[in-house]
Structures are given as C-alpha cells and as structure tokens.
Coordinates of N, CA and C in Angstrom, one line a residue:
Chain A
G1 N 279.0 131.6 63.5 CA 279.7 132.8 64.1 C 281.1 132.6 64.1
Q2 N 281.8 133.6 64.6 CA 283.3 133.5 64.8 C 283.7 132.5 65.7
Q3 N 284.9 131.9 65.4 CA 285.4 130.9 66.3 C 286.7 131.2 66.9
L4 N 286.8 131.0 68.2 CA 288.1 131.3 68.9 C 288.7 129.9 69.3
N5 N 289.9 129.6 68.9 CA 290.6 128.3 69.3 C 291.4 128.6 70.5
Q6 N 291.1 128.1 71.6 CA 291.8 128.3 72.9 C 292.6 127.0 73.2
S7 N 293.9 127.3 73.5 CA 294.7 126.1 74.0 C 295.7 126.5 75.1
P8 N 296.1 125.4 75.9 CA 295.6 124.1 75.8 C 294.1 124.0 76.4
Q9 N 293.5 122.9 76.3 CA 292.2 122.5 76.9 C 292.3 122.5 78.4
S10 N 293.4 121.8 78.9 CA 293.6 121.8 80.3 C 295.2 121.6 80.5
M11 N 295.5 121.9 81.8 CA 296.9 121.8 82.2 C 297.0 121.6 83.6
F12 N 298.0 120.8 84.0 CA 298.3 120.5 85.3 C 299.7 121.1 85.6
I13 N 299.8 121.9 86.6 CA 301.2 122.5 86.9 C 301.5 122.4 88.3
Q14 N 302.8 122.5 88.7 CA 303.2 122.5 90.1 C 303.1 124.1 90.6
E15 N 302.7 124.2 91.8 CA 302.6 125.5 92.4 C 304.0 126.2 92.3
G16 N 304.0 127.5 91.8 CA 305.2 128.1 91.7 C 305.7 128.3 90.2
E17 N 305.1 127.4 89.4 CA 305.5 127.4 87.9 C 304.6 128.5 87.2
D18 N 305.3 128.9 86.1 CA 304.5 130.0 85.2 C 303.6 129.1 84.2
V19 N 302.6 129.8 83.8 CA 301.6 129.3 83.0 C 301.4 130.1 81.7
S20 N 301.2 129.5 80.6 CA 300.9 130.3 79.4 C 299.8 129.6 78.6
M21 N 298.9 130.4 78.2 CA 297.8 129.9 77.3 C 297.4 130.9 76.2
N22 N 296.9 130.4 75.1 CA 296.7 131.3 74.1 C 295.3 131.1 73.4
C23 N 295.0 132.0 72.5 CA 293.7 132.0 71.8 C 294.0 132.5 70.4
T24 N 293.5 131.8 69.4 CA 293.7 132.3 68.1 C 292.4 132.3 67.3
S25 N 292.3 133.1 66.2 CA 291.2 133.1 65.3 C 291.6 133.2 63.9
S26 N 290.7 132.9 62.9 CA 291.0 133.0 61.6 C 290.7 134.4 61.1
S27 N 290.0 135.2 61.9 CA 289.7 136.5 61.5 C 290.1 137.5 62.5
I28 N 290.0 138.8 62.2 CA 290.6 139.9 63.0 C 289.5 140.2 64.2
F29 N 290.1 140.5 65.3 CA 289.3 140.9 66.4 C 289.6 142.3 66.8
N30 N 288.5 143.0 67.3 CA 288.8 144.4 67.8 C 289.3 144.5 69.2
T31 N 288.8 143.5 70.0 CA 289.2 143.5 71.4 C 289.4 142.0 71.8
W32 N 290.3 141.9 72.8 CA 290.5 140.6 73.4 C 290.4 140.7 74.9
L33 N 289.6 139.8 75.5 CA 289.4 139.9 76.8 C 289.7 138.5 77.5
W34 N 290.2 138.5 78.7 CA 290.4 137.2 79.4 C 289.7 137.2 80.7
Y35 N 289.0 136.1 80.9 CA 288.1 135.9 82.1 C 288.6 134.7 82.9
K36 N 288.3 134.6 84.2 CA 288.4 133.4 85.0 C 287.1 133.0 85.6
Q37 N 286.8 131.7 85.6 CA 285.6 131.2 86.1 C 285.9 130.2 87.2
D38 N 285.4 130.4 88.5 CA 285.5 129.5 89.5 C 284.3 128.6 89.5
P39 N 284.3 127.4 90.1 CA 283.2 126.5 90.0 C 282.0 127.1 90.7
G40 N 280.8 127.1 90.0 CA 279.6 127.6 90.5 C 279.4 129.2 90.5
E41 N 280.4 129.7 89.8 CA 280.4 131.2 89.7 C 280.3 131.7 88.2
G42 N 280.0 133.0 88.0 CA 280.1 133.6 86.7 C 281.6 133.9 86.3
P43 N 281.9 134.1 85.0 CA 283.2 134.6 84.7 C 283.5 135.9 85.2
V44 N 284.7 136.1 85.6 CA 285.2 137.4 86.2 C 286.2 137.9 85.2
L45 N 286.2 139.2 84.9 CA 287.1 139.8 83.9 C 288.5 139.9 84.6
L46 N 289.5 139.5 83.9 CA 290.9 139.6 84.4 C 291.5 140.7 83.7
I47 N 291.6 140.8 82.4 CA 292.4 141.8 81.6 C 291.6 142.0 80.3
A48 N 291.5 143.3 79.9 CA 290.9 143.7 78.6 C 292.0 144.4 77.7
L49 N 292.0 144.1 76.5 CA 293.0 144.6 75.5 C 292.2 145.2 74.3
Y50 N 292.6 146.4 73.9 CA 291.9 147.1 72.9 C 292.7 147.5 71.7
K51 N 294.1 147.3 71.8 CA 294.9 147.8 70.7 C 295.9 146.7 70.3
A52 N 296.1 146.5 69.0 CA 297.0 145.5 68.5 C 298.5 145.8 69.2
G53 N 299.1 144.8 69.6 CA 300.4 144.9 70.3 C 300.4 145.2 71.7
E54 N 299.2 145.6 72.3 CA 299.1 146.0 73.7 C 299.5 144.9 74.6
L55 N 300.2 145.2 75.6 CA 300.7 144.3 76.6 C 300.2 144.8 77.9
T56 N 299.4 144.1 78.7 CA 298.8 144.6 80.0 C 299.1 143.6 81.1
S57 N 299.4 144.1 82.2 CA 299.5 143.3 83.4 C 298.5 143.6 84.4
N58 N 298.2 142.5 85.3 CA 297.2 142.6 86.4 C 297.8 141.8 87.4
G59 N 298.7 142.3 88.3 CA 299.4 141.5 89.3 C 300.3 140.5 88.6
R60 N 300.1 139.2 88.8 CA 300.9 138.1 88.3 C 300.4 137.7 86.9
L61 N 299.4 138.3 86.4 CA 298.9 138.0 85.0 C 299.3 139.1 84.0
T62 N 299.7 138.5 82.8 CA 300.1 139.4 81.7 C 299.4 138.9 80.5
A63 N 298.8 139.8 79.8 CA 298.2 139.4 78.5 C 298.5 140.4 77.3
Q64 N 298.6 139.9 76.1 CA 298.9 140.6 75.0 C 298.0 140.4 73.9
F65 N 297.7 141.5 73.1 CA 296.8 141.6 71.9 C 297.8 141.4 70.8
G66 N 297.7 140.3 70.1 CA 298.7 140.0 69.0 C 298.6 141.0 67.8
I67 N 299.9 141.2 67.3 CA 300.0 142.2 66.2 C 299.1 142.0 65.0
T68 N 298.9 140.8 64.7 CA 298.0 140.5 63.6 C 296.6 140.7 63.8
R69 N 296.2 140.9 65.2 CA 294.8 141.0 65.7 C 294.0 139.8 65.7
K70 N 294.7 138.6 65.4 CA 294.1 137.3 65.4 C 294.4 136.4 66.4
D71 N 295.2 137.0 67.5 CA 295.5 136.1 68.6 C 295.8 136.9 69.8
S72 N 295.8 136.2 71.0 CA 296.1 136.8 72.2 C 296.6 135.7 73.2
F73 N 297.5 136.0 74.1 CA 298.0 135.1 75.0 C 297.8 135.7 76.5
L74 N 297.8 134.7 77.4 CA 297.7 135.1 78.8 C 298.8 134.2 79.6
N75 N 299.6 135.0 80.3 CA 300.6 134.3 81.1 C 300.3 134.6 82.6
I76 N 300.5 133.5 83.4 CA 300.4 133.7 84.9 C 301.7 133.3 85.5
S77 N 302.3 134.1 86.2 CA 303.6 133.8 86.8 C 303.4 133.3 88.2
A78 N 304.4 132.4 88.7 CA 304.5 131.9 90.0 C 303.1 131.5 90.5
S79 N 302.5 130.5 89.8 CA 301.2 130.1 90.2 C 301.0 129.7 91.6
I80 N 299.8 129.9 92.1 CA 299.4 129.5 93.5 C 298.1 128.8 93.4
P81 N 297.7 128.1 94.5 CA 296.6 127.2 94.4 C 295.2 127.9 94.0
S82 N 295.1 129.2 94.4 CA 293.8 129.9 94.1 C 293.8 130.3 92.6
D83 N 294.8 130.0 91.8 CA 294.7 130.2 90.3 C 293.9 129.1 89.7
V84 N 293.6 128.1 90.4 CA 292.8 127.0 89.9 C 291.4 127.5 89.3
G85 N 291.1 127.0 88.1 CA 289.8 127.5 87.5 C 289.8 127.3 86.1
I86 N 288.8 127.9 85.4 CA 288.8 127.8 83.9 C 289.0 129.2 83.5
Y87 N 289.9 129.4 82.5 CA 290.2 130.6 81.9 C 289.7 130.7 80.5
F88 N 288.9 131.7 80.3 CA 288.3 131.9 78.9 C 288.9 133.1 78.2
C89 N 289.2 133.0 77.0 CA 289.5 134.2 76.1 C 288.1 134.6 75.4
A90 N 288.0 135.9 75.1 CA 286.8 136.4 74.5 C 287.2 137.6 73.6
G91 N 286.5 137.9 72.6 CA 286.7 139.0 71.8 C 285.5 139.5 70.9
H92 N 285.7 140.7 70.4 CA 284.7 141.2 69.5 C 285.3 141.2 68.1
P93 N 284.6 140.5 67.2 CA 285.1 140.5 65.8 C 285.2 141.8 65.3
Y94 N 286.1 142.0 64.1 CA 286.3 143.3 63.6 C 285.2 144.0 63.0
S95 N 284.4 143.3 62.1 CA 283.3 143.9 61.5 C 282.4 143.0 60.9
G96 N 281.2 143.4 60.3 CA 280.2 142.6 59.7 C 279.2 142.1 60.7
A97 N 278.4 141.3 60.3 CA 277.3 140.8 61.1 C 277.9 140.1 62.3
G98 N 277.5 140.4 63.5 CA 278.1 139.7 64.6 C 279.2 140.4 65.2
S99 N 279.5 141.6 64.8 CA 280.7 142.3 65.3 C 280.3 142.9 66.7
Y100 N 279.1 142.8 67.1 CA 278.8 143.2 68.5 C 278.7 142.1 69.4
Q101 N 278.9 140.9 68.9 CA 278.8 139.7 69.7 C 280.1 139.3 70.3
L102 N 280.2 139.4 71.6 CA 281.3 139.0 72.4 C 281.4 137.5 72.3
T103 N 282.5 137.0 71.6 CA 282.6 135.6 71.3 C 283.6 134.9 72.2
F104 N 283.3 133.7 72.8 CA 284.2 133.1 73.8 C 284.9 131.8 73.2
G105 N 286.1 131.6 73.6 CA 286.7 130.4 73.4 C 286.2 129.3 74.4
K106 N 286.6 128.0 74.3 CA 286.1 126.9 75.0 C 286.7 126.8 76.4
G107 N 287.7 127.6 76.7 CA 288.3 127.6 78.0 C 289.5 126.7 78.2
T108 N 290.4 127.1 79.1 CA 291.5 126.3 79.6 C 291.3 126.0 81.0
K109 N 291.2 124.7 81.4 CA 291.1 124.3 82.8 C 292.4 124.2 83.4
L110 N 292.7 125.0 84.5 CA 294.0 125.0 85.1 C 293.8 124.3 86.4
S111 N 294.8 123.3 86.7 CA 294.9 122.7 88.0 C 296.3 123.0 88.5
V112 N 296.4 123.3 89.8 CA 297.7 123.6 90.4 C 297.9 122.5 91.5
I113 N 299.1 121.9 91.4 CA 299.5 120.8 92.4 C 300.3 121.5 93.4
P114 N 299.9 121.5 94.7 CA 300.7 122.1 95.7 C 302.0 121.5 96.0
Chain B
N1 N 277.5 147.1 95.9 CA 278.1 146.8 94.6 C 277.5 145.5 94.1
A2 N 276.2 145.4 93.7 CA 275.6 144.2 93.3 C 276.0 143.9 91.9
G3 N 276.3 144.8 91.0 CA 276.7 144.5 89.6 C 275.5 143.9 88.8
V4 N 275.6 142.7 88.4 CA 274.6 141.9 87.7 C 273.9 140.9 88.6
T5 N 272.7 141.0 88.7 CA 271.9 140.1 89.6 C 270.9 139.2 88.7
Q6 N 271.0 137.9 88.9 CA 270.1 137.0 88.2 C 269.3 136.3 89.1
T7 N 268.1 136.1 88.8 CA 267.1 135.2 89.6 C 266.2 134.3 88.7
P8 N 266.0 133.1 89.0 CA 266.5 132.4 90.3 C 267.9 131.8 90.1
K9 N 268.4 131.3 91.1 CA 269.8 130.7 91.0 C 269.7 129.2 90.5
F10 N 268.6 128.6 90.8 CA 268.4 127.2 90.4 C 267.0 127.1 90.0
Q11 N 266.7 126.2 89.0 CA 265.3 125.9 88.7 C 265.3 124.5 88.0
V12 N 264.2 123.8 88.4 CA 263.9 122.5 87.7 C 262.6 122.7 87.0
L13 N 262.5 122.4 85.7 CA 261.3 122.5 84.9 C 260.9 121.1 84.3
K14 N 259.6 120.9 84.1 CA 259.3 119.7 83.4 C 259.2 120.1 81.9
T15 N 259.5 119.2 80.9 CA 259.3 119.5 79.6 C 258.0 120.1 79.2
G16 N 258.1 121.2 78.5 CA 256.8 121.9 78.1 C 256.5 123.0 78.9
Q17 N 257.0 123.1 80.2 CA 256.7 124.3 81.0 C 257.4 125.5 80.5
S18 N 256.9 126.6 81.0 CA 257.6 127.9 80.6 C 258.1 128.5 81.8
M19 N 259.0 129.4 81.6 CA 259.6 130.2 82.8 C 260.4 131.4 82.1
T20 N 260.6 132.4 83.0 CA 261.4 133.6 82.7 C 262.5 133.7 83.6
L21 N 263.7 133.9 83.1 CA 264.8 134.2 83.9 C 265.0 135.7 83.9
Q22 N 265.2 136.2 85.1 CA 265.4 137.7 85.3 C 266.8 138.1 85.5
C23 N 267.1 139.3 85.0 CA 268.4 139.9 85.1 C 268.3 141.4 85.3
A24 N 269.1 141.9 86.2 CA 269.2 143.3 86.5 C 270.6 143.8 86.7
Q25 N 270.9 145.0 86.2 CA 272.2 145.4 86.4 C 272.1 146.9 86.9
D26 N 273.1 147.2 87.8 CA 272.9 148.6 88.5 C 274.3 149.4 88.1
M27 N 274.8 149.1 87.0 CA 276.0 149.8 86.5 C 275.7 150.8 85.4
N28 N 274.4 151.1 85.1 CA 274.0 152.0 84.2 C 274.6 151.7 82.7
H29 N 274.8 150.4 82.5 CA 275.2 149.9 81.3 C 274.1 150.0 80.1
N30 N 274.6 150.1 78.9 CA 273.6 150.3 77.9 C 273.3 148.9 77.3
S31 N 274.3 148.0 77.2 CA 274.2 146.7 76.6 C 274.1 145.6 77.6
M32 N 273.2 144.6 77.2 CA 273.0 143.5 78.1 C 272.9 142.2 77.2
Y33 N 273.3 141.0 77.8 CA 273.4 139.8 77.0 C 272.9 138.6 77.9
W34 N 272.4 137.6 77.1 CA 272.2 136.3 77.7 C 273.0 135.2 77.0
Y35 N 273.8 134.4 77.8 CA 274.6 133.4 77.3 C 274.1 132.1 78.0
R36 N 274.4 130.9 77.3 CA 274.3 129.7 78.0 C 275.6 129.0 77.9
Q37 N 275.8 128.1 79.0 CA 277.2 127.5 79.1 C 276.9 126.0 79.3
D38 N 277.5 125.2 78.4 CA 277.4 123.8 78.4 C 278.8 123.2 78.5
P39 N 278.9 122.1 79.1 CA 280.2 121.4 79.3 C 281.0 121.3 78.0
G40 N 282.2 121.9 77.9 CA 283.0 121.7 76.8 C 282.6 122.7 75.6
M41 N 281.6 123.5 75.8 CA 281.2 124.4 74.7 C 281.5 125.8 74.9
G42 N 282.1 126.2 76.1 CA 282.3 127.6 76.4 C 280.9 128.3 76.6
L43 N 280.9 129.6 76.4 CA 279.7 130.4 76.5 C 279.2 130.8 75.1
R44 N 277.9 130.5 74.8 CA 277.4 130.9 73.6 C 276.2 131.9 73.8
L45 N 276.3 132.9 72.9 CA 275.3 134.0 73.0 C 274.0 133.6 72.5
I46 N 273.0 133.8 73.3 CA 271.6 133.6 72.9 C 270.9 134.8 72.3
Y47 N 270.9 135.9 73.0 CA 270.3 137.1 72.6 C 271.2 138.2 73.2
Y48 N 271.1 139.4 72.6 CA 271.7 140.5 73.3 C 270.8 141.8 73.0
S49 N 271.1 142.8 73.8 CA 270.4 144.1 73.7 C 271.4 145.2 73.6
A50 N 271.7 145.7 72.5 CA 272.7 146.8 72.4 C 272.4 148.0 73.1
S51 N 271.1 148.3 73.2 CA 270.7 149.5 73.9 C 269.2 149.3 74.3
E52 N 268.7 150.1 75.2 CA 267.3 149.9 75.6 C 266.4 150.1 74.4
G53 N 265.5 149.1 74.3 CA 264.6 149.2 73.1 C 265.0 148.4 71.9
T54 N 266.2 147.8 72.0 CA 266.6 146.9 70.8 C 267.0 145.6 71.4
T55 N 266.8 144.5 70.6 CA 267.1 143.2 70.9 C 267.6 142.5 69.6
D56 N 268.6 141.6 69.7 CA 269.1 140.9 68.5 C 269.4 139.5 68.8
K57 N 269.3 138.6 67.8 CA 269.7 137.2 68.0 C 271.1 137.0 68.0
G58 N 271.5 136.1 68.9 CA 272.9 135.7 68.9 C 273.1 134.4 68.2
E59 N 274.1 133.6 68.7 CA 274.5 132.4 68.1 C 273.4 131.2 68.2
V60 N 272.7 131.1 69.4 CA 271.8 130.0 69.5 C 270.4 130.6 70.1
P61 N 269.6 131.3 69.3 CA 268.4 131.9 69.8 C 267.2 131.0 69.8
N62 N 267.2 129.9 69.1 CA 266.0 129.1 69.0 C 265.5 128.5 70.3
G63 N 264.2 128.8 70.4 CA 263.5 128.3 71.7 C 263.5 129.3 72.9
Y64 N 264.0 130.6 72.6 CA 264.1 131.6 73.5 C 263.5 132.9 73.0
N65 N 263.0 133.7 73.9 CA 262.6 135.0 73.6 C 263.2 135.9 74.8
V66 N 263.3 137.2 74.4 CA 263.9 138.2 75.5 C 263.1 139.4 75.4
S67 N 263.2 140.1 76.5 CA 262.5 141.5 76.7 C 263.6 142.3 77.4
R68 N 263.8 143.5 76.7 CA 264.5 144.6 77.5 C 263.5 145.5 78.1
L69 N 263.3 145.2 79.3 CA 262.2 145.9 80.0 C 262.5 147.4 80.2
N70 N 263.7 147.7 80.6 CA 264.2 149.1 80.7 C 265.6 149.0 80.7
K71 N 266.3 150.1 81.0 CA 267.8 150.0 80.9 C 268.4 149.0 81.8
R72 N 267.8 148.8 83.0 CA 268.4 148.0 84.0 C 268.2 146.5 83.8
E73 N 267.0 146.2 83.2 CA 266.5 144.7 83.2 C 266.4 144.1 81.8
F74 N 266.8 142.9 81.8 CA 266.8 142.1 80.6 C 266.4 140.7 80.9
S75 N 265.1 140.2 80.4 CA 264.7 138.9 80.8 C 264.8 137.9 79.6
L76 N 264.9 136.7 80.0 CA 265.0 135.6 79.1 C 263.9 134.6 79.2
R77 N 263.1 134.3 78.3 CA 261.9 133.4 78.4 C 262.0 132.2 77.7
L78 N 261.6 131.1 78.3 CA 261.5 129.8 77.7 C 260.1 129.5 77.6
E79 N 259.5 129.5 76.4 CA 258.1 129.3 76.3 C 257.6 127.9 76.5
S80 N 258.4 126.9 76.0 CA 258.1 125.5 76.2 C 259.5 124.7 76.3
A81 N 259.8 124.5 77.6 CA 261.1 124.1 77.9 C 261.3 122.6 77.4
A82 N 262.6 122.3 76.8 CA 263.0 121.1 76.3 C 264.3 120.6 77.1
P83 N 264.5 119.4 77.2 CA 265.7 118.9 77.9 C 267.0 119.5 77.3
S84 N 267.0 119.8 76.0 CA 268.2 120.4 75.4 C 268.5 121.7 75.9
Q85 N 267.6 122.3 76.7 CA 267.8 123.6 77.2 C 268.3 123.6 78.7
T86 N 268.5 122.3 79.2 CA 269.3 122.1 80.4 C 270.7 122.7 80.2
S87 N 271.0 123.7 81.1 CA 272.2 124.4 80.9 C 272.4 125.4 82.1
V88 N 273.5 126.1 82.1 CA 273.7 127.2 83.1 C 273.6 128.5 82.2
Y89 N 272.7 129.4 82.6 CA 272.4 130.6 81.9 C 273.2 131.8 82.6
F90 N 273.8 132.6 81.8 CA 274.4 133.8 82.5 C 274.0 135.0 81.7
C91 N 273.7 136.0 82.5 CA 273.4 137.3 82.1 C 274.6 138.2 82.2
A92 N 274.8 139.1 81.3 CA 276.0 140.0 81.4 C 275.6 141.4 80.9
S93 N 276.4 142.4 81.2 CA 276.1 143.7 80.8 C 277.4 144.4 80.5
S94 N 277.4 145.4 79.6 CA 278.6 146.2 79.3 C 278.2 147.6 79.0
E95 N 279.1 148.5 79.1 CA 278.8 149.9 78.8 C 278.3 150.2 77.4
W96 N 278.9 149.5 76.5 CA 278.5 149.5 75.1 C 278.8 148.2 74.6
T97 N 278.4 147.9 73.3 CA 278.6 146.6 72.8 C 280.0 146.2 72.5
G98 N 280.9 147.1 72.4 CA 282.3 146.7 72.1 C 283.2 146.7 73.4
A99 N 282.5 146.9 74.5 CA 283.3 147.0 75.7 C 283.3 145.6 76.5
E100 N 284.1 145.6 77.5 CA 284.2 144.4 78.3 C 282.8 144.2 79.1
A101 N 282.4 142.8 79.1 CA 281.2 142.4 79.8 C 281.4 142.0 81.2
F102 N 280.4 142.2 82.0 CA 280.5 141.8 83.4 C 279.3 140.9 83.6
F103 N 279.5 139.7 84.3 CA 278.6 138.7 84.4 C 277.9 138.5 85.7
G104 N 276.7 137.9 85.7 CA 276.0 137.6 86.9 C 276.5 136.2 87.4
Q105 N 275.9 135.7 88.5 CA 276.3 134.4 89.1 C 275.7 133.2 88.4
G106 N 274.8 133.4 87.5 CA 274.2 132.3 86.8 C 273.0 131.7 87.3
T107 N 272.2 131.1 86.4 CA 271.0 130.3 86.8 C 271.2 128.9 86.3
R108 N 271.1 128.0 87.2 CA 271.3 126.6 86.8 C 269.9 125.9 86.4
L109 N 269.7 125.7 85.2 CA 268.4 125.2 84.8 C 268.4 123.7 84.4
T110 N 267.5 122.9 85.0 CA 267.4 121.5 84.5 C 266.0 121.3 84.0
V111 N 265.9 120.7 82.8 CA 264.6 120.4 82.3 C 264.4 118.9 82.2
V112 N 263.5 118.3 82.9 CA 263.3 116.9 83.0 C 262.2 116.4 82.1

C-alpha cells in the first residue's frame, strides 16, 4: 500500500516552544488529515485538508496541504503540557486500488518539558 | 454524542479461540473501517466497508473477517486467534470513503 513518511519520530520540547512536524509521500494524495492520540484513547481529528496549498488553523495548530500534493506539515505554537501525545498524519491516495484507504504515518511522539 | 462505540474494551484470548469485536456508530456515516495499531507501526487498515452491503480488504486482512450488519454496525471476527493478533483494534467511520474518519476508543486484545 501507500506509504507516508512522518518525521520526526519523537521530539522533546520546552513548554512555550513552537513545534513542527511533517509527512511526505512518493505519490499524490487527495486529502491530508492530522490526528492526535492520547495514551489509551483513539485518535482524535485535529485538522482536515482537501485542497493543494490549503492552510488551515485550529487554535494553536496550523496545517498545510503541500502544493505538490505529496506532503503536509503541522505546526503547534506556544506548546503546553496537554499537547503531549502522538500525532499522526493520514491521507487518501489520489487514485487506483486503495484510493479509498485512509493511510497513516507512523506518528510523532511529542513530549513537553514544563 | 456517543460517536463510535466499540465493545469490548479489553479481551484476553487463548490461541485458537474465536471472538467478534463489535462496532457501532450513530453519525449516519456510510463508511466504516477496522484498523490495528502495533507499537511503531502506526495504524494499519484491516478491512473497510465503503457503504452498507459492501466490504473490502485493507492492508492486513489475513486472519480476519468482517460483517457490515447494517448502516450502523460493522463487526470484526477472529476465527482462530494467534499471538500475532495481539494488538489494539480501532473501529472508525466516515461520511464517505474520502472524508475524515472518526475513531472509537479501541479494543485491547491479547492472545496468549
């Protein structure tokens, strides 16, 4: 199936710092989604992107759908302790077999140091 | 606002036993999915149902079967559980197959 390369795998930051993570693919995607997962919980949708170049914010979170349709990034500004968790990118491939299959990256584990 | 509800939340099986994981959504979504999550592997799609009456294999379907019982419910069956199926299983639903998916709380399954 399609592969999404998400980086970094993990990061430790000081409270108040900004965070940036990204996701890339070798093929084109129709949608890019960003999820957050807390321990013992299911993933929760943060931001959904449907158009190339689209830049969308949700509070302190901002995500962009790359112009090439092969990448997306998520920024978190002024991090707080409750931002701790695993962030997943996900997307729907452009066409062909599997285009209905929402594909996930392996996640970025974020730790915030107070 | 229940969203996606999965049962059970925890289960321990012996190798060779069978069980069915249940999932129901109350958002009137057309599409439903089953994923498994293993450490360092992200979420991998087992099966999905684009609409009521249809099911298709995902990335890792071997050892599983599914039933889309009606628009609300989508079950996952393990006929003969194996230790390799120890995982956290998530059900999700979306308005259509290209839309954002919403997840349940997960079922933590251990096969010994």
